Coordinates of N, CA and C in Angstrom, one line a residue:
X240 N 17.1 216.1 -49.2 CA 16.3 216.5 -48.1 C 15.0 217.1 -48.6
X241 N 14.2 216.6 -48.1 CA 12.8 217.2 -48.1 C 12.4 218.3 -47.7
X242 N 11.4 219.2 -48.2 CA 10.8 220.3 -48.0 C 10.4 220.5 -46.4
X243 N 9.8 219.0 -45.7 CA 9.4 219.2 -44.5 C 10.7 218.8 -43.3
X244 N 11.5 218.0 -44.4 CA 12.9 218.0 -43.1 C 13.3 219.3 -42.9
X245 N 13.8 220.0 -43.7 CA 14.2 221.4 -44.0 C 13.4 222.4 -42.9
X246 N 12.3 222.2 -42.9 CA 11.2 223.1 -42.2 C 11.0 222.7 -40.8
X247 N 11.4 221.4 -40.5 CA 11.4 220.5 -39.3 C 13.1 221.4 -38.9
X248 N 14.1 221.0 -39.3 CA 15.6 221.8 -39.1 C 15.5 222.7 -38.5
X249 N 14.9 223.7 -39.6 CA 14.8 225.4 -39.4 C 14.1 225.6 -37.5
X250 N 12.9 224.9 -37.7 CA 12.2 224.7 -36.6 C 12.9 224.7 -35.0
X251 N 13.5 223.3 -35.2 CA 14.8 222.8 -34.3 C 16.0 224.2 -33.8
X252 N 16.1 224.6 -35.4 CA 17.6 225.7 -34.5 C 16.6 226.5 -33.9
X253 N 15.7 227.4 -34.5 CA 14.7 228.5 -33.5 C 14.6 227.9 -31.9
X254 N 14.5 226.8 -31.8 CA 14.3 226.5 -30.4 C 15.4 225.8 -29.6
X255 N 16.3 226.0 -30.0 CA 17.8 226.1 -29.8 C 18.2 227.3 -29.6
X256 N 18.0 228.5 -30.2 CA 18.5 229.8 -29.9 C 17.7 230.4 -29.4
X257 N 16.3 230.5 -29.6 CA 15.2 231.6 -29.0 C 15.5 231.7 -27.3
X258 N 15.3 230.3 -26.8 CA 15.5 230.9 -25.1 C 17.2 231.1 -25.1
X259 N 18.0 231.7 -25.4 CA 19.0 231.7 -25.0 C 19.2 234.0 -25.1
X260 N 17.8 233.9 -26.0 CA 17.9 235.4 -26.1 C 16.6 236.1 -25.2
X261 N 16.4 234.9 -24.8 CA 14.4 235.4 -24.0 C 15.0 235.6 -22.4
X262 N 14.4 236.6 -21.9 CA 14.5 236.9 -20.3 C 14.3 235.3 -19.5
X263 N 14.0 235.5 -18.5 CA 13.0 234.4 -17.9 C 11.7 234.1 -17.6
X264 N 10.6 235.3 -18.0 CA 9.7 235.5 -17.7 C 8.7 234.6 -19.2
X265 N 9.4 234.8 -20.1 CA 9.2 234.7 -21.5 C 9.4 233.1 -21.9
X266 N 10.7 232.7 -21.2 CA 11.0 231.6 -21.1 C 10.3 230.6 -20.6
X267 N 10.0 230.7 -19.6 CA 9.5 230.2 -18.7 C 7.9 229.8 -19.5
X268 N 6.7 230.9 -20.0 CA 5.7 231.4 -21.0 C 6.2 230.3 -22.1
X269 N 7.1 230.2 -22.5 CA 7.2 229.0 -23.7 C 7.4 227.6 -23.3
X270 N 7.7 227.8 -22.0 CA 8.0 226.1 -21.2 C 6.9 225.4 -21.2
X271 N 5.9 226.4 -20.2 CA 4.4 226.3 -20.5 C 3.7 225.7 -21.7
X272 N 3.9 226.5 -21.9 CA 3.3 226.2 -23.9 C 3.7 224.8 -24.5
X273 N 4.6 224.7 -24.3 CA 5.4 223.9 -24.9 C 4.8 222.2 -24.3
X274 N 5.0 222.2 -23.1 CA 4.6 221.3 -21.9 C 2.9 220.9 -22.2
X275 N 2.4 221.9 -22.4 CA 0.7 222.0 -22.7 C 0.7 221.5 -23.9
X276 N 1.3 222.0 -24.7 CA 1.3 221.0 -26.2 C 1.8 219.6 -26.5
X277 N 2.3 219.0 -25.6 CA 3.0 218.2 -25.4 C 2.0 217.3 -24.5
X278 N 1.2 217.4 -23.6 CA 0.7 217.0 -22.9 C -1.1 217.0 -23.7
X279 N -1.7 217.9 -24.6 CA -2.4 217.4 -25.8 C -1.9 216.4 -26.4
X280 N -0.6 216.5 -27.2 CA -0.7 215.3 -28.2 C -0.9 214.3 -27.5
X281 N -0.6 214.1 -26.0 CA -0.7 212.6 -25.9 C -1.8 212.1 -25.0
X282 N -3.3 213.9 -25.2 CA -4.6 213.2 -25.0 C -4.7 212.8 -27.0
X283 N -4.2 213.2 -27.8 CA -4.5 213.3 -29.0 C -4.4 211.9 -29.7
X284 N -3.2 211.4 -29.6 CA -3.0 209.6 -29.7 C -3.6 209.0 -28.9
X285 N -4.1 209.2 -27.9 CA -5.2 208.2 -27.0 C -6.5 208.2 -27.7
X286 N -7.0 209.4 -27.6 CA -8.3 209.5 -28.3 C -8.4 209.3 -29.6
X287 N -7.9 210.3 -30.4 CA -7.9 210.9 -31.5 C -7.7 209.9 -32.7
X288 N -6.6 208.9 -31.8 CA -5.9 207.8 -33.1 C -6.3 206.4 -32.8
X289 N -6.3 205.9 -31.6 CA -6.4 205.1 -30.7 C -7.9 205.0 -30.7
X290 N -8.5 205.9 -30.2 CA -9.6 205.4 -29.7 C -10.0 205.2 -28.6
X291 N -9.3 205.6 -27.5 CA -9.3 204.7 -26.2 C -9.4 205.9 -25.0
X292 N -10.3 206.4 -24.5 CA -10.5 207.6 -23.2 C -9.5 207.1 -22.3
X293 N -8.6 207.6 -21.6 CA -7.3 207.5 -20.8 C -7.8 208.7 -20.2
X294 N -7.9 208.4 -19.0 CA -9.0 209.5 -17.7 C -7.3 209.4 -16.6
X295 N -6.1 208.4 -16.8 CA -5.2 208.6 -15.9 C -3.9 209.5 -16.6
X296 N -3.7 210.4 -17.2 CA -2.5 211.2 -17.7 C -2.2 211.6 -16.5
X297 N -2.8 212.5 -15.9 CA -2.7 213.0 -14.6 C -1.1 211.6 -14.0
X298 N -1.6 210.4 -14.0 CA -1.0 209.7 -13.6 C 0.3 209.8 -13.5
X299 N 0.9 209.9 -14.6 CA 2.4 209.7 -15.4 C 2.5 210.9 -15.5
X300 N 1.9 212.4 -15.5 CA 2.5 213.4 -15.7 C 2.9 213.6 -14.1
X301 N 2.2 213.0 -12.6 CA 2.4 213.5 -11.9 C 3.5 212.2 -11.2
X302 N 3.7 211.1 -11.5 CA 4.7 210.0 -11.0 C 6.3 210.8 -12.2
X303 N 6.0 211.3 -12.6 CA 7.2 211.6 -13.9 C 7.7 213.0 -12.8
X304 N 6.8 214.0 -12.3 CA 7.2 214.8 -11.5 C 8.0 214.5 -10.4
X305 N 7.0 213.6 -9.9 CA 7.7 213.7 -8.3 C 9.0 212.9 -8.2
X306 N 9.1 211.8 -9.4 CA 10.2 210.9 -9.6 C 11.3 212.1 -9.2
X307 N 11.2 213.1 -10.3 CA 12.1 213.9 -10.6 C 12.6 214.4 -9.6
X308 N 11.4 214.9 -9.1 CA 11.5 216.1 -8.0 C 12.2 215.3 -6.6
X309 N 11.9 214.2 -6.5 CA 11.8 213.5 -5.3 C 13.6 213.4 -5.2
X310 N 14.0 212.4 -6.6 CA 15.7 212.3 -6.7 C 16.3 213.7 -6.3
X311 N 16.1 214.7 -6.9 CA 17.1 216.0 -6.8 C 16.7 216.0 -5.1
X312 N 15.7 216.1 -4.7 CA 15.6 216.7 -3.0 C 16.3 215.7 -2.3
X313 N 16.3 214.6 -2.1 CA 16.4 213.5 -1.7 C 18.3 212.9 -1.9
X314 N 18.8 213.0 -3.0 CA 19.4 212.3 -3.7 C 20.8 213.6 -4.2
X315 N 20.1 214.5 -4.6 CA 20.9 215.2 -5.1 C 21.1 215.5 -7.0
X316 N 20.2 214.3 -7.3 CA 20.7 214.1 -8.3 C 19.9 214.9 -9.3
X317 N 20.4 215.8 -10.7 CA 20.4 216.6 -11.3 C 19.4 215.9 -12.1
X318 N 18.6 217.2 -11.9 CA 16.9 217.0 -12.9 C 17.0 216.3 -14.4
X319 N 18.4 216.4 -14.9 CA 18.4 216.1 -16.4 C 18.5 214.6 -16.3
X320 N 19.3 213.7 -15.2 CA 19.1 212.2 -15.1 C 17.8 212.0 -14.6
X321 N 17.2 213.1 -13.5 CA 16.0 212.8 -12.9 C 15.2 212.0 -13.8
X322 N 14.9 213.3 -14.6 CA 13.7 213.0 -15.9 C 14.2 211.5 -17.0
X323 N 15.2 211.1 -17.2 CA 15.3 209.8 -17.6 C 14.9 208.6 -16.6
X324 N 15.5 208.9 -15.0 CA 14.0 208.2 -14.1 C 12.8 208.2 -14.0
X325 N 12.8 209.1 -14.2 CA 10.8 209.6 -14.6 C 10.3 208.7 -15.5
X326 N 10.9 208.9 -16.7 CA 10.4 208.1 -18.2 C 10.2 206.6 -17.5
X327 N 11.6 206.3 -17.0 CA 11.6 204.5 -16.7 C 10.1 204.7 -15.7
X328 N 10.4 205.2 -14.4 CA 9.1 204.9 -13.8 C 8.1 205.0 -14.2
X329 N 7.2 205.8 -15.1 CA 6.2 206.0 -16.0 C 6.1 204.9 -17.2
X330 N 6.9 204.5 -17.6 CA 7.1 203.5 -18.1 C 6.7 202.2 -17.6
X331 N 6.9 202.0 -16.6 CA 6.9 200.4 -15.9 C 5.4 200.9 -15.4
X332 N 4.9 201.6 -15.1 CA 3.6 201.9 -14.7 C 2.5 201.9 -15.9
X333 N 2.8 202.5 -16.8 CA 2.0 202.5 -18.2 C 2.2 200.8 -18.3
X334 N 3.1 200.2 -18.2 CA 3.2 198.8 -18.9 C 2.2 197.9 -17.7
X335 N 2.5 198.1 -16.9 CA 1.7 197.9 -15.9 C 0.0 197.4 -15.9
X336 N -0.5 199.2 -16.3 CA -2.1 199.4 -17.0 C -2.0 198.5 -18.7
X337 N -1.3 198.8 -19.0 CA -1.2 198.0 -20.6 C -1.7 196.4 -20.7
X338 N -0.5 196.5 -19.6 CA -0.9 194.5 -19.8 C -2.0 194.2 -19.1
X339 N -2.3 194.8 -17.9 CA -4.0 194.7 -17.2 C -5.0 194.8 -18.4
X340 N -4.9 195.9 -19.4 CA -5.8 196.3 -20.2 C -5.7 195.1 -21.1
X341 N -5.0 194.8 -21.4 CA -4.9 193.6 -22.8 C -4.8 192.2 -22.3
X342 N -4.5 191.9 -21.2 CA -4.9 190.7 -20.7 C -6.1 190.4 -20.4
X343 N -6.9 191.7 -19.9 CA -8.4 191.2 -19.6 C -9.4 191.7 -20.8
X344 N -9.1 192.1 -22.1 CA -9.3 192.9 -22.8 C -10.3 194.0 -22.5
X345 N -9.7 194.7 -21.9 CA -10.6 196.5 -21.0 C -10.4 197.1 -22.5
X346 N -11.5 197.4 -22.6 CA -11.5 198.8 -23.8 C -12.7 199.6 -23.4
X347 N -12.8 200.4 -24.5 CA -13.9 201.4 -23.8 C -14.0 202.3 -23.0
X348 N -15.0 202.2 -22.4 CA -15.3 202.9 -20.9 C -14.7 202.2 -19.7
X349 N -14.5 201.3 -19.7 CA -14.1 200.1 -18.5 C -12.5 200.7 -18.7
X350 N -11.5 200.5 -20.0 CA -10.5 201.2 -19.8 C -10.3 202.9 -18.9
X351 N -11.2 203.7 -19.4 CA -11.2 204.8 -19.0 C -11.2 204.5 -17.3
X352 N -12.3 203.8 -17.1 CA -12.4 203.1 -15.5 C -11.0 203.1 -14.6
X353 N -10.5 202.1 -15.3 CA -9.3 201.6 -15.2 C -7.8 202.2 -15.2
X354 N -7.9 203.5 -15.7 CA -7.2 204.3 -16.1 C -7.2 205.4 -14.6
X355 N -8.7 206.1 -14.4 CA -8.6 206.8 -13.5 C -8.9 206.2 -12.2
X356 N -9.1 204.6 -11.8 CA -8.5 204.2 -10.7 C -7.0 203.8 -10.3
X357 N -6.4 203.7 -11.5 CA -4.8 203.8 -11.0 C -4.2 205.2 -10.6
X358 N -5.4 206.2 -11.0 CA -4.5 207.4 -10.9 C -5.2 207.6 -9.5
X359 N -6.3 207.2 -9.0 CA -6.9 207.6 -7.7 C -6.0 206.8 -6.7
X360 N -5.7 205.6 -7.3 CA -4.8 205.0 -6.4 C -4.0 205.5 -5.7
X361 N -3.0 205.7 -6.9 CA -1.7 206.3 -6.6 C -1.7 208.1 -5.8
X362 N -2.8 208.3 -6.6 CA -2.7 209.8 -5.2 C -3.0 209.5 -4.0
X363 N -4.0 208.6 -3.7 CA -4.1 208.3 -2.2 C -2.6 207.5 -1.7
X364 N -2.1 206.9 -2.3 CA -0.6 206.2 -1.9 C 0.1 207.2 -1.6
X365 N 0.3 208.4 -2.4 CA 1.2 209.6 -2.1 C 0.5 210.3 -0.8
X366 N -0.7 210.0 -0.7 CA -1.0 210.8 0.5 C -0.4 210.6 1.8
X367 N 0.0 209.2 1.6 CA 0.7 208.6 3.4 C 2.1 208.3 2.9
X368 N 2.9 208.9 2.3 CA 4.0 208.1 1.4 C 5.0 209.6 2.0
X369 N 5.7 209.4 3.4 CA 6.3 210.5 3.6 C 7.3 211.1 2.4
X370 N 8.2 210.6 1.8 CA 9.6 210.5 1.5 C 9.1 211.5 0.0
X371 N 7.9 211.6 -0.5 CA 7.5 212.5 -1.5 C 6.6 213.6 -0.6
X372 N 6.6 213.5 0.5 CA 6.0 214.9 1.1 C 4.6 214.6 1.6
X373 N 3.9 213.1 1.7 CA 2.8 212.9 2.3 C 2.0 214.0 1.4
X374 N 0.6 214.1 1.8 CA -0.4 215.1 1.8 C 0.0 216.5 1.5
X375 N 0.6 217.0 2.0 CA 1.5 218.2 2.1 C 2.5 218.4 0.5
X376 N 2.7 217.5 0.1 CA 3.6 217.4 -1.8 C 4.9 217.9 -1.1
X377 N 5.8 217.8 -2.3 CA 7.2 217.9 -2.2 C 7.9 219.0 -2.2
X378 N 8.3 220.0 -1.1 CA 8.9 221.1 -1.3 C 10.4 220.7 -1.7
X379 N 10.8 221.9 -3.3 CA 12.1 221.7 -3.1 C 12.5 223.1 -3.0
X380 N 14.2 222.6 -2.2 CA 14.7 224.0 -2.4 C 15.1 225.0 -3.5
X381 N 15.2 226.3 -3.1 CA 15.8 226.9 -4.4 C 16.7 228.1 -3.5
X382 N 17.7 227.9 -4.3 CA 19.0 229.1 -3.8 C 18.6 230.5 -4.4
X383 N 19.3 231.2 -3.5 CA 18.6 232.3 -4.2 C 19.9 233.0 -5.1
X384 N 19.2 233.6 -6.1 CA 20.2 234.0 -7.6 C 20.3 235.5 -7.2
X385 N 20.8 236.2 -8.1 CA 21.3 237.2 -8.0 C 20.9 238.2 -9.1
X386 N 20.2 239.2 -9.2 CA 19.6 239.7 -10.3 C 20.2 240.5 -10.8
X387 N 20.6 239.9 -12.1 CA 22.0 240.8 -12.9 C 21.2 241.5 -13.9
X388 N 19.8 241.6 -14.1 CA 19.1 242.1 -15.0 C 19.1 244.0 -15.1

């Protein structure tokens, strides 16, 4: 084992055990974080490696949401299957812009174009699209807990 598997490991258990010792306030502060860095790297491989301005993240961060969100309200069905629907639907949508992009070879600025009219699209579609909340977005419920703190 390598020096950086070892350090990759160590890494792994810390974030295995840390939230299990963090309030929720703290928790929550690392979700954040966590989500935001996560959501750089993948302006970071667009740009950074790639080369390519992608002006639609917004897109797939917000079709990945409401996928989620929409199943649990709707459906019932538990956020941890949710988000493996998310992926698929973000997926078939990314492949979607992919093959548009490489079939007409869009690069550049015209990609970026192209990028943030799918994302204009699709929020104006959510705007009349009752079953995710129309205009208005998706309220879900929350039970109320019990404060054992």
């Amino acid at each position: 084992m390598t020096r950086s598997h070892a350090g990759l490991l160590v890494l792994l258990a810390i974030l295995l055990v840390v939230p299990l010792a963090m309030d929720r306030y703290l928790l929550s502060v690392m979700i954040l974080i966590l989500y935001l860095a996560y959501v750089g790297q993948a302006w970071n491989i667009m740009m950074g490696f790639c080369g390519q301005l992608s002006i639609g993240h917004a897109l797939y961060i917000g079709l990945g949401a409401y996928t989620s969100a929409a199943l649990f309200q709707h459906f019932g069905i538990v956020p941890w299957f949710g988000m493996v629907a998310a992926v698929l639907v973000c997926v078939a949508a990314a492949s979607v812009i992919g093959w548009l992009a490489f079939r007409f070879g869009i690069g550049g600025t015209y990609f970026a174009l192209l990028t943030i009219a799918f994302a204009e699209f699709t929020r104006i579609g959510f705007d009349h699209f009752d079953w995710v909340g129309a205009s208005g977005g998706l309220f879900l419920r929350v039970e109320q807990q019990d404060n054992v703190d």
